[in-house]
PDB file of C-alpha atoms in Angstrom:
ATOM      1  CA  UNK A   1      -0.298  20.517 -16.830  1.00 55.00           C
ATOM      2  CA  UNK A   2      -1.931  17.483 -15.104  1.00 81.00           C
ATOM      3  CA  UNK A   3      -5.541  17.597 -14.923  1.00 92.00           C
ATOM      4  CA  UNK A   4      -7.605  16.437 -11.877  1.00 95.00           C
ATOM      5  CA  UNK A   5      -7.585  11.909 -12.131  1.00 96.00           C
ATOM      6  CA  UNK A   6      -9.358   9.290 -10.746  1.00 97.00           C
ATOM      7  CA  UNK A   7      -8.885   5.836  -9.615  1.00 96.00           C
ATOM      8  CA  UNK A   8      -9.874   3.616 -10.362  1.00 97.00           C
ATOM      9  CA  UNK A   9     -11.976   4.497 -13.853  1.00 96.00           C
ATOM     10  CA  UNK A  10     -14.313   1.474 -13.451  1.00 97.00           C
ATOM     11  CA  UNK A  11     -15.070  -0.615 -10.283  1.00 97.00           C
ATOM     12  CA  UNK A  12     -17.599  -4.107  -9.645  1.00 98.00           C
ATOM     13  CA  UNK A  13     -18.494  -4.491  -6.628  1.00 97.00           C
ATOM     14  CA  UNK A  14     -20.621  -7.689  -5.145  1.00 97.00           C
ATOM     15  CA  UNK A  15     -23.568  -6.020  -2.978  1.00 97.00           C
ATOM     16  CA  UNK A  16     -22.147  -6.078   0.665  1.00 97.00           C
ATOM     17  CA  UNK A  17     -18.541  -5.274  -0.134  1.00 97.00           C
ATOM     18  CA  UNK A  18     -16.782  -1.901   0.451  1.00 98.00           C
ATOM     19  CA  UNK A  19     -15.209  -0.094  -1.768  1.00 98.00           C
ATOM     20  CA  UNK A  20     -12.394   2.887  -1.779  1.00 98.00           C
ATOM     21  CA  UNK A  21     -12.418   5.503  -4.812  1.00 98.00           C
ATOM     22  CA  UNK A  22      -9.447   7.924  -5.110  1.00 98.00           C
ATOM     23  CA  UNK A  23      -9.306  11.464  -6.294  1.00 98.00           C
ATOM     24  CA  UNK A  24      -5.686  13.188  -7.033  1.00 97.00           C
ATOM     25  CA  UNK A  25      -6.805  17.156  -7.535  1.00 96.00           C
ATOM     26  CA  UNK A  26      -4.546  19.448  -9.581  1.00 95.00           C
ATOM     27  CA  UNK A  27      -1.499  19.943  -7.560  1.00 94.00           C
ATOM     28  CA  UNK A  28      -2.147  23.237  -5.394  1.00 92.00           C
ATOM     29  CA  UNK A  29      -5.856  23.425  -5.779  1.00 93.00           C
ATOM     30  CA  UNK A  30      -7.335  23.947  -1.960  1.00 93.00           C
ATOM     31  CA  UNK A  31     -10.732  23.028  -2.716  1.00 93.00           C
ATOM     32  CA  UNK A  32     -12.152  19.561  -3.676  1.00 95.00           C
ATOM     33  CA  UNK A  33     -15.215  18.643  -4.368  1.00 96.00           C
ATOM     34  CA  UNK A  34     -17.320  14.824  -4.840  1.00 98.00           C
ATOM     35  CA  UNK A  35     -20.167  14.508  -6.855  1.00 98.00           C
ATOM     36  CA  UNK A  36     -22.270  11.785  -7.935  1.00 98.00           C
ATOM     37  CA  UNK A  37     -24.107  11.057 -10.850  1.00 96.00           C
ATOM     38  CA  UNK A  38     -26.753   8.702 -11.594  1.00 95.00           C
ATOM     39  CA  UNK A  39     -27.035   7.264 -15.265  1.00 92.00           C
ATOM     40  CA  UNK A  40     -29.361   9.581 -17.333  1.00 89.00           C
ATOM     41  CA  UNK A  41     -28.733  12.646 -14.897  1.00 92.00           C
ATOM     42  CA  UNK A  42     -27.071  15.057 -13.624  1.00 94.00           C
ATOM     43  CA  UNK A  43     -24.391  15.467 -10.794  1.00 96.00           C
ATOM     44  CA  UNK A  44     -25.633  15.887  -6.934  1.00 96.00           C
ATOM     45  CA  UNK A  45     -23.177  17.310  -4.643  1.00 95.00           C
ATOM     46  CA  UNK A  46     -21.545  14.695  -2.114  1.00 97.00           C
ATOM     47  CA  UNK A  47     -18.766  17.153  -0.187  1.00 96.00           C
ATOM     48  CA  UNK A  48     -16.591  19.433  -0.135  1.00 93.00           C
ATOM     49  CA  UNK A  49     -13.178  19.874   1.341  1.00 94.00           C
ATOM     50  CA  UNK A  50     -11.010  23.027   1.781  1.00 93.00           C
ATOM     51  CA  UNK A  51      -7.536  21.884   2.364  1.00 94.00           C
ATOM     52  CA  UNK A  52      -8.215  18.603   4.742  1.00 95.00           C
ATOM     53  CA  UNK A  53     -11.555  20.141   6.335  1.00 94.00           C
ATOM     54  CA  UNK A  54     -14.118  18.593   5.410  1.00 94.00           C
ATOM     55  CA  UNK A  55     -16.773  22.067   5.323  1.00 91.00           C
ATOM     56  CA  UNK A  56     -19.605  20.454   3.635  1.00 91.00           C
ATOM     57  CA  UNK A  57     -20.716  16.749   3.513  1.00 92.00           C
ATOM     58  CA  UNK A  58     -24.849  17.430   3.483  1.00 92.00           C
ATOM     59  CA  UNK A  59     -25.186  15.588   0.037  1.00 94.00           C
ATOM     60  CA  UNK A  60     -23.745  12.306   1.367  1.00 97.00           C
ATOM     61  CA  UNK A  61     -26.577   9.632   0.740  1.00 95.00           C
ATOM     62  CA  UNK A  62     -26.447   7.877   4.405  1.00 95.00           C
ATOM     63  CA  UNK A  63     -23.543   7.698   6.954  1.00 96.00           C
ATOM     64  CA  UNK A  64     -22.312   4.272   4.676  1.00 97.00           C
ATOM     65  CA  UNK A  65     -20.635   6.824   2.399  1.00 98.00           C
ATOM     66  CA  UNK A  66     -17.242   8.602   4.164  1.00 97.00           C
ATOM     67  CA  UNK A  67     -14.761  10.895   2.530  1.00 98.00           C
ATOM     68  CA  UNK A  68     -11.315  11.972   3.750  1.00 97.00           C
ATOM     69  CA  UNK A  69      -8.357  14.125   2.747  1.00 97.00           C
ATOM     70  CA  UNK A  70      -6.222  14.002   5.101  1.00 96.00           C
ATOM     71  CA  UNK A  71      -3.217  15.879   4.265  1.00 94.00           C
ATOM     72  CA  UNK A  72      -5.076  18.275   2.107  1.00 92.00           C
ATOM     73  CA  UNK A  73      -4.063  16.774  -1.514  1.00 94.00           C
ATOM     74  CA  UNK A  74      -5.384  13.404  -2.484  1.00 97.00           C
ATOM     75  CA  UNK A  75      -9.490  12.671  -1.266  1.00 98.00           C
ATOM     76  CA  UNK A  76     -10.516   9.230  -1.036  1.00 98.00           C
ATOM     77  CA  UNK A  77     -14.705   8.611  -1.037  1.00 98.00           C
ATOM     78  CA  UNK A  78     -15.203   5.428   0.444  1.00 98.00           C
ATOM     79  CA  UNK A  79     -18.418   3.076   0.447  1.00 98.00           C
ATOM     80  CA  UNK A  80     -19.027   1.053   2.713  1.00 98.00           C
ATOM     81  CA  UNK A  81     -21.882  -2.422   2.485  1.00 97.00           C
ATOM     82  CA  UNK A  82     -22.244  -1.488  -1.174  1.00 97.00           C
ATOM     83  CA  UNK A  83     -26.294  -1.273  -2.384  1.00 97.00           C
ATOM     84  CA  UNK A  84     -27.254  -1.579  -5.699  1.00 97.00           C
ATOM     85  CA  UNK A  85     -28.687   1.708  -5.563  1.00 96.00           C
ATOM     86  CA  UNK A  86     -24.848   3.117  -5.384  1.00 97.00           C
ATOM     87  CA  UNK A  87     -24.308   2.388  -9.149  1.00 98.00           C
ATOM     88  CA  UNK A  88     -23.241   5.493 -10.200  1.00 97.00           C
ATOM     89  CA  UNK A  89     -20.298   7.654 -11.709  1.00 96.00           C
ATOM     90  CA  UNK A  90     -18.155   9.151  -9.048  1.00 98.00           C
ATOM     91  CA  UNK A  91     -17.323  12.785  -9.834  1.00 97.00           C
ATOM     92  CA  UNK A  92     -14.246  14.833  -8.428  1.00 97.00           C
ATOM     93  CA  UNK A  93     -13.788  18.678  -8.969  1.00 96.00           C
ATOM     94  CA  UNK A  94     -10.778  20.519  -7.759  1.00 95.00           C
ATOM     95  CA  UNK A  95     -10.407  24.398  -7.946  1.00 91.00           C
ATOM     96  CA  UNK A  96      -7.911  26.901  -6.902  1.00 88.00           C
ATOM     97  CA  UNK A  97      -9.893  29.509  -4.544  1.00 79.00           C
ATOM     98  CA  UNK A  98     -13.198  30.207  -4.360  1.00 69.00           C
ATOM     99  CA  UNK A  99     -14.412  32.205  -7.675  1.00 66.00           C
ATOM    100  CA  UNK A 100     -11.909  29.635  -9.356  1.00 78.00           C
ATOM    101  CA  UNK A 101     -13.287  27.020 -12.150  1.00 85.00           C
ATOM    102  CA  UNK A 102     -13.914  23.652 -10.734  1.00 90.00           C
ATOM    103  CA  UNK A 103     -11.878  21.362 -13.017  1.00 93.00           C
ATOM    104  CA  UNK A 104     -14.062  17.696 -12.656  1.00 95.00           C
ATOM    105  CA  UNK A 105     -11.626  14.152 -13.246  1.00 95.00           C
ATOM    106  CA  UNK A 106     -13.113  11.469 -15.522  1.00 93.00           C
ATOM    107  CA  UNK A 107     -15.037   9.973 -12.785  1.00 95.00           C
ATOM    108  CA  UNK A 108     -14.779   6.220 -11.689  1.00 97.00           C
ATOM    109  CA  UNK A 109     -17.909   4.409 -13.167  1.00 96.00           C
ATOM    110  CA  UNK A 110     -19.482   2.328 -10.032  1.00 98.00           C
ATOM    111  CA  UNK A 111     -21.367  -1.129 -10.816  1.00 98.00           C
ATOM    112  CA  UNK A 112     -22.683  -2.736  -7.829  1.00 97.00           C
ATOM    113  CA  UNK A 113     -23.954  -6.228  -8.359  1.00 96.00           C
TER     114      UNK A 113
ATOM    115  CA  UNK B   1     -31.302  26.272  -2.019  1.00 81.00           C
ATOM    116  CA  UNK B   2     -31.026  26.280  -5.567  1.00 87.00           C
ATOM    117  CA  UNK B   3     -32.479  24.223  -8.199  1.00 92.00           C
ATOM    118  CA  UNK B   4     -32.539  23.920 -12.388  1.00 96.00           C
ATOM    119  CA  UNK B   5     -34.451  22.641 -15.356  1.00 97.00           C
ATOM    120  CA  UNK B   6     -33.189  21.368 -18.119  1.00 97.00           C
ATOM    121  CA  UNK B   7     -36.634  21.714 -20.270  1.00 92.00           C
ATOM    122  CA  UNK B   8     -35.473  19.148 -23.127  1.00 94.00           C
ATOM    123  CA  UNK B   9     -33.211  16.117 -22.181  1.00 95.00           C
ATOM    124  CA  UNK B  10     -32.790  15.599 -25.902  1.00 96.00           C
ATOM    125  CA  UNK B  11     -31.517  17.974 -29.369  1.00 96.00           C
ATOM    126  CA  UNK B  12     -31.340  16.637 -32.058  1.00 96.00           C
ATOM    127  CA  UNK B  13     -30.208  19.198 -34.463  1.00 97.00           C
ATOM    128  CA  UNK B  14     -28.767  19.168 -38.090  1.00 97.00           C
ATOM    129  CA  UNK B  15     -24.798  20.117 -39.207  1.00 97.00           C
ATOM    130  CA  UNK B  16     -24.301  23.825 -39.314  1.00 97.00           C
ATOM    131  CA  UNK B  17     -28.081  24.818 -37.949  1.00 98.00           C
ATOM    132  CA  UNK B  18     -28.235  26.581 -35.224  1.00 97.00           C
ATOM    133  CA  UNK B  19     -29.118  25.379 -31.387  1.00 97.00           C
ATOM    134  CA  UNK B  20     -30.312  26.806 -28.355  1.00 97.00           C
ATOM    135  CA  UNK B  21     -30.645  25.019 -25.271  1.00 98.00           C
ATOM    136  CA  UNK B  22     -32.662  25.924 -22.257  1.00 97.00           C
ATOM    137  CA  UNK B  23     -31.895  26.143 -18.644  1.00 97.00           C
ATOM    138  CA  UNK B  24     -34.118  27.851 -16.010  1.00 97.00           C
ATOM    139  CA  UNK B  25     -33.004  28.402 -12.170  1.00 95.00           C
ATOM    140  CA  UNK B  26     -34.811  29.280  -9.512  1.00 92.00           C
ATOM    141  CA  UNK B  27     -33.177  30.580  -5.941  1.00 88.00           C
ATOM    142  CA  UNK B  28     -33.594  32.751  -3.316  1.00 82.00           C
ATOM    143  CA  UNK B  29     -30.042  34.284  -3.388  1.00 83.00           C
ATOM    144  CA  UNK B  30     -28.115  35.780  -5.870  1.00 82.00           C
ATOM    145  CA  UNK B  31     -26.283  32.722  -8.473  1.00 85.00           C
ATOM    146  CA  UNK B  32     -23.494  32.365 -10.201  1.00 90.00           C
ATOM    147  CA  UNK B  33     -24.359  30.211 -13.176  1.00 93.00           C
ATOM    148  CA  UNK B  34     -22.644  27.875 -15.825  1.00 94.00           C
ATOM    149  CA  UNK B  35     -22.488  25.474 -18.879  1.00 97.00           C
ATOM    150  CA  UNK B  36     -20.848  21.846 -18.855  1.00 97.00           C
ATOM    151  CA  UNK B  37     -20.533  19.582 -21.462  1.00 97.00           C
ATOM    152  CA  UNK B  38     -19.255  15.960 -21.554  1.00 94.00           C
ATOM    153  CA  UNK B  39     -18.263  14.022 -23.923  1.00 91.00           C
ATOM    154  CA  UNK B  40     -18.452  10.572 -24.127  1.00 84.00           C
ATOM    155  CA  UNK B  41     -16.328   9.008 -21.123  1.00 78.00           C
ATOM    156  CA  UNK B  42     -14.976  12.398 -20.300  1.00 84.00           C
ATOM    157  CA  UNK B  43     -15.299  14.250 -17.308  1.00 86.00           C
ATOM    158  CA  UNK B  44     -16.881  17.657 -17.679  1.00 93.00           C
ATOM    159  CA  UNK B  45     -15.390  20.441 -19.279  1.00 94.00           C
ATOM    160  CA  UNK B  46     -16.807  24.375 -18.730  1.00 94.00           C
ATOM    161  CA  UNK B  47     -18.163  25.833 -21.888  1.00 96.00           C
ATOM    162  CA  UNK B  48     -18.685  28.806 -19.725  1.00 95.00           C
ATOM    163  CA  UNK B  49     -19.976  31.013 -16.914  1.00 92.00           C
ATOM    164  CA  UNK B  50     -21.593  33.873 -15.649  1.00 92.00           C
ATOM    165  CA  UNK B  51     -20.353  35.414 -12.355  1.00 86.00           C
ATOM    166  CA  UNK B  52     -21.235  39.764 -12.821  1.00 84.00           C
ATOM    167  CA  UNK B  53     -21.139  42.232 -15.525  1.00 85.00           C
ATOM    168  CA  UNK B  54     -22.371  42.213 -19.517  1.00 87.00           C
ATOM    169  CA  UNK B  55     -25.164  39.115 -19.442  1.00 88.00           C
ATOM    170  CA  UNK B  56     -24.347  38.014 -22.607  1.00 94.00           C
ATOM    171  CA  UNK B  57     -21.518  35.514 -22.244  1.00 95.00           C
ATOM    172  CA  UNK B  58     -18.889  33.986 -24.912  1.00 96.00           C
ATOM    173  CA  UNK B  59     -17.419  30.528 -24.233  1.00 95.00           C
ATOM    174  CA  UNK B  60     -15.319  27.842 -25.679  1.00 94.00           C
ATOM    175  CA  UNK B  61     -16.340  26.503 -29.257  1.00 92.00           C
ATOM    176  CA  UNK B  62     -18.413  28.865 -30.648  1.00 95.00           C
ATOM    177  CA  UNK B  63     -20.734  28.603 -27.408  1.00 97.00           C
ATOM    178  CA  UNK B  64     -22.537  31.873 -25.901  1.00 97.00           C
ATOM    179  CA  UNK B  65     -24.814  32.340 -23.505  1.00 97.00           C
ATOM    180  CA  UNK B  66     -27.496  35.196 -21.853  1.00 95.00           C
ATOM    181  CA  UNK B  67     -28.238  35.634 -18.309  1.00 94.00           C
ATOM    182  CA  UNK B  68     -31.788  36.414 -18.424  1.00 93.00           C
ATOM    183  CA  UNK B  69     -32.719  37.921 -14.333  1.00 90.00           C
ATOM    184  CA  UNK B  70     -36.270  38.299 -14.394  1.00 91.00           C
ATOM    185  CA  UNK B  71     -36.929  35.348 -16.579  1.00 92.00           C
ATOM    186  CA  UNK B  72     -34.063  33.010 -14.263  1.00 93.00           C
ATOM    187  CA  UNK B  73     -33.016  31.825 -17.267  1.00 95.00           C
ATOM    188  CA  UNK B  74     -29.262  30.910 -19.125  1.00 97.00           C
ATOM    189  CA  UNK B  75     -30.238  30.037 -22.467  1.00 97.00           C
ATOM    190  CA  UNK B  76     -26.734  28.376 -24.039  1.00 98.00           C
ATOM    191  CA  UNK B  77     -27.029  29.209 -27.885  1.00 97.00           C
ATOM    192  CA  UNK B  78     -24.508  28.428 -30.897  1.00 97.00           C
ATOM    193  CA  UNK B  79     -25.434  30.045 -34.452  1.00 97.00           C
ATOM    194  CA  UNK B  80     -23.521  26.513 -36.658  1.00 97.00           C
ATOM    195  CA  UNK B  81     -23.129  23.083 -34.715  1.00 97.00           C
ATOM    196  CA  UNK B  82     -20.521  21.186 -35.976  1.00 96.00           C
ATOM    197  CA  UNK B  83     -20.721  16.988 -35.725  1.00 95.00           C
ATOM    198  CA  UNK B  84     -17.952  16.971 -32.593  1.00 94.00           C
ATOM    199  CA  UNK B  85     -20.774  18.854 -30.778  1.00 96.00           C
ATOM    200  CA  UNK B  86     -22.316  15.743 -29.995  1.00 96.00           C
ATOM    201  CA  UNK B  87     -22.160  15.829 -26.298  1.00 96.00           C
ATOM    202  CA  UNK B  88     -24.510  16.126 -23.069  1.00 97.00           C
ATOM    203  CA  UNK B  89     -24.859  19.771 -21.639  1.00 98.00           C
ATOM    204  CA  UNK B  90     -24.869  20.406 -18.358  1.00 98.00           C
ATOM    205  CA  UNK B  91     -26.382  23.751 -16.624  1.00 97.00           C
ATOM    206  CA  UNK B  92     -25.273  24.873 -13.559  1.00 95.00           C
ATOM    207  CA  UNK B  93     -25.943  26.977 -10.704  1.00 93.00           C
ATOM    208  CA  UNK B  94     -23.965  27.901  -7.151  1.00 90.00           C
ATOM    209  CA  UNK B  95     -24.508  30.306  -4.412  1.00 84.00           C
ATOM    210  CA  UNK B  96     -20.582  31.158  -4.675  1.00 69.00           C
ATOM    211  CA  UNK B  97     -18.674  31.196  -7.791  1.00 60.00           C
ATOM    212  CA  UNK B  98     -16.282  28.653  -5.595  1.00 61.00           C
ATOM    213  CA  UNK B  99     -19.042  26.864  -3.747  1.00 84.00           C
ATOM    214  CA  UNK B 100     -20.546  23.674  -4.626  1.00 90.00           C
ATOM    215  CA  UNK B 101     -22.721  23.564  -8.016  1.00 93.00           C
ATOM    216  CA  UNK B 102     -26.243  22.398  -8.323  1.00 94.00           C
ATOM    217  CA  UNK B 103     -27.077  20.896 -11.905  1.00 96.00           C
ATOM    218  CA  UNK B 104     -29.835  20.106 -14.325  1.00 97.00           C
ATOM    219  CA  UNK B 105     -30.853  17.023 -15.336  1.00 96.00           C
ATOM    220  CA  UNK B 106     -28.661  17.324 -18.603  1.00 97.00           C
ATOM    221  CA  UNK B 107     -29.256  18.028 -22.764  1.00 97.00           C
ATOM    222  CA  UNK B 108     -28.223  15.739 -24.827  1.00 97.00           C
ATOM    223  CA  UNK B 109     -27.201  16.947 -28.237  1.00 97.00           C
ATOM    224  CA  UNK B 110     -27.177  14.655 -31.597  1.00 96.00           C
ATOM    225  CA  UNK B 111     -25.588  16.727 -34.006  1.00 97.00           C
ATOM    226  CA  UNK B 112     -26.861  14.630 -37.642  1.00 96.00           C
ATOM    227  CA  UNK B 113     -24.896  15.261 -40.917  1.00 94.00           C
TER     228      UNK B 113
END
């Protein structure tokens, strides 16, 4: 079946401008999950949603970053007055139920100029 | 809160020798604890996990690992790495097996023909 994507895989962004990346979990999984990763490390926790609740958001960086998921399917992470410092690759995880695998996407690949 | 150390951010390791790589943890609950690895422009893929029972856990590939209590340790081992090995490992660690997962700072593997 499909696997957990991301859009889109690569994204420039002047400093200053906002940006909008979009997870589509594996169709049925309640849980979703946003992670970011630095070049060179690991991933840090962002948030986590259970259906369209957002139960968890105490990794986001500063209240420029905002994630949604609304109807409980697709996530979007947005970023808003881009900073160099948000270079990064963009992690989503999706799982079934808690005790369930979390499947990650390819991530979307983040240069901000 | 949880953390993990990755004690060597690079392997570099011959064709059909074995590897083990290292991963310590330290928390104040009870973990659930796990092995990534990405490829190149891949998302992450589980090798494996530990959630109860025997400590000494088989994975994908050829991959096995030991949960070591009093030493907080999940040492990922594999008797005969193959070239497609080449990869970054990722160790894990979450308070729930559905929760959000804390990571180490990543082992990167050069398997050398």
């Amino acid at each position: 079946g499909a696997g957990v994507s991301q859009s889109p895989r690569y994204k420039v962004a002047k400093r200053g401008q906002d940006v909008a990346l979009r997870c589509d979990p594996i169709s049925g999984h309640v849980s979703l999950f946003w992670y970011q990763q630095a070049l060179g490390q690991g991933p840090e926790f962002l948030t986590y949603f259970q259906n369209e609740a957002q139960l968890d958001k105490s990794g986001l960086p500063s209240d420029r970053f905002f994630a949604e998921r609304p109807e409980g399917s697709v996530s979007t992470l947005k970023i808003q007055r881009t900073q160099q410092e948000d270079s990064a690759v963009y992690l989503c995880a999706s799982n079934l139920r808690a005790f369930e695998t979390q499947y990650f996407g390819p991530g979307t690949r983040l240069l901000v100029l | 809160a949880q953390s993990v150390t990755q004690l060597d951010s690079q392997v570099p390791v011959f064709e059909e020798a074995p590897v083990e790589l290292r991963c310590n943890y330290s928390s104040s609950v009870s973990v659930y604890l796990f092995w990534y690895v990405q490829y190149p422009n891949q998302g992450l893929q589980l090798l494996l996990k530990y959630l109860s029972g025997s400590t000494l856990v088989k994975g994908i590939n050829g991959f096995e690992a030991e949960f070591n209590k009093s030493q907080t340790s999940f040492h990922l081992r594999k008797p005969s790495v193959h070239i497609s090995d080449t990869a970054e490992y990722f160790c894990a660690v979450s308070a729930s097996a559905g929760n959000k997962l804390t990571f180490g700072g990543g082992t990167r593997v050069l398997v050398k023909p």
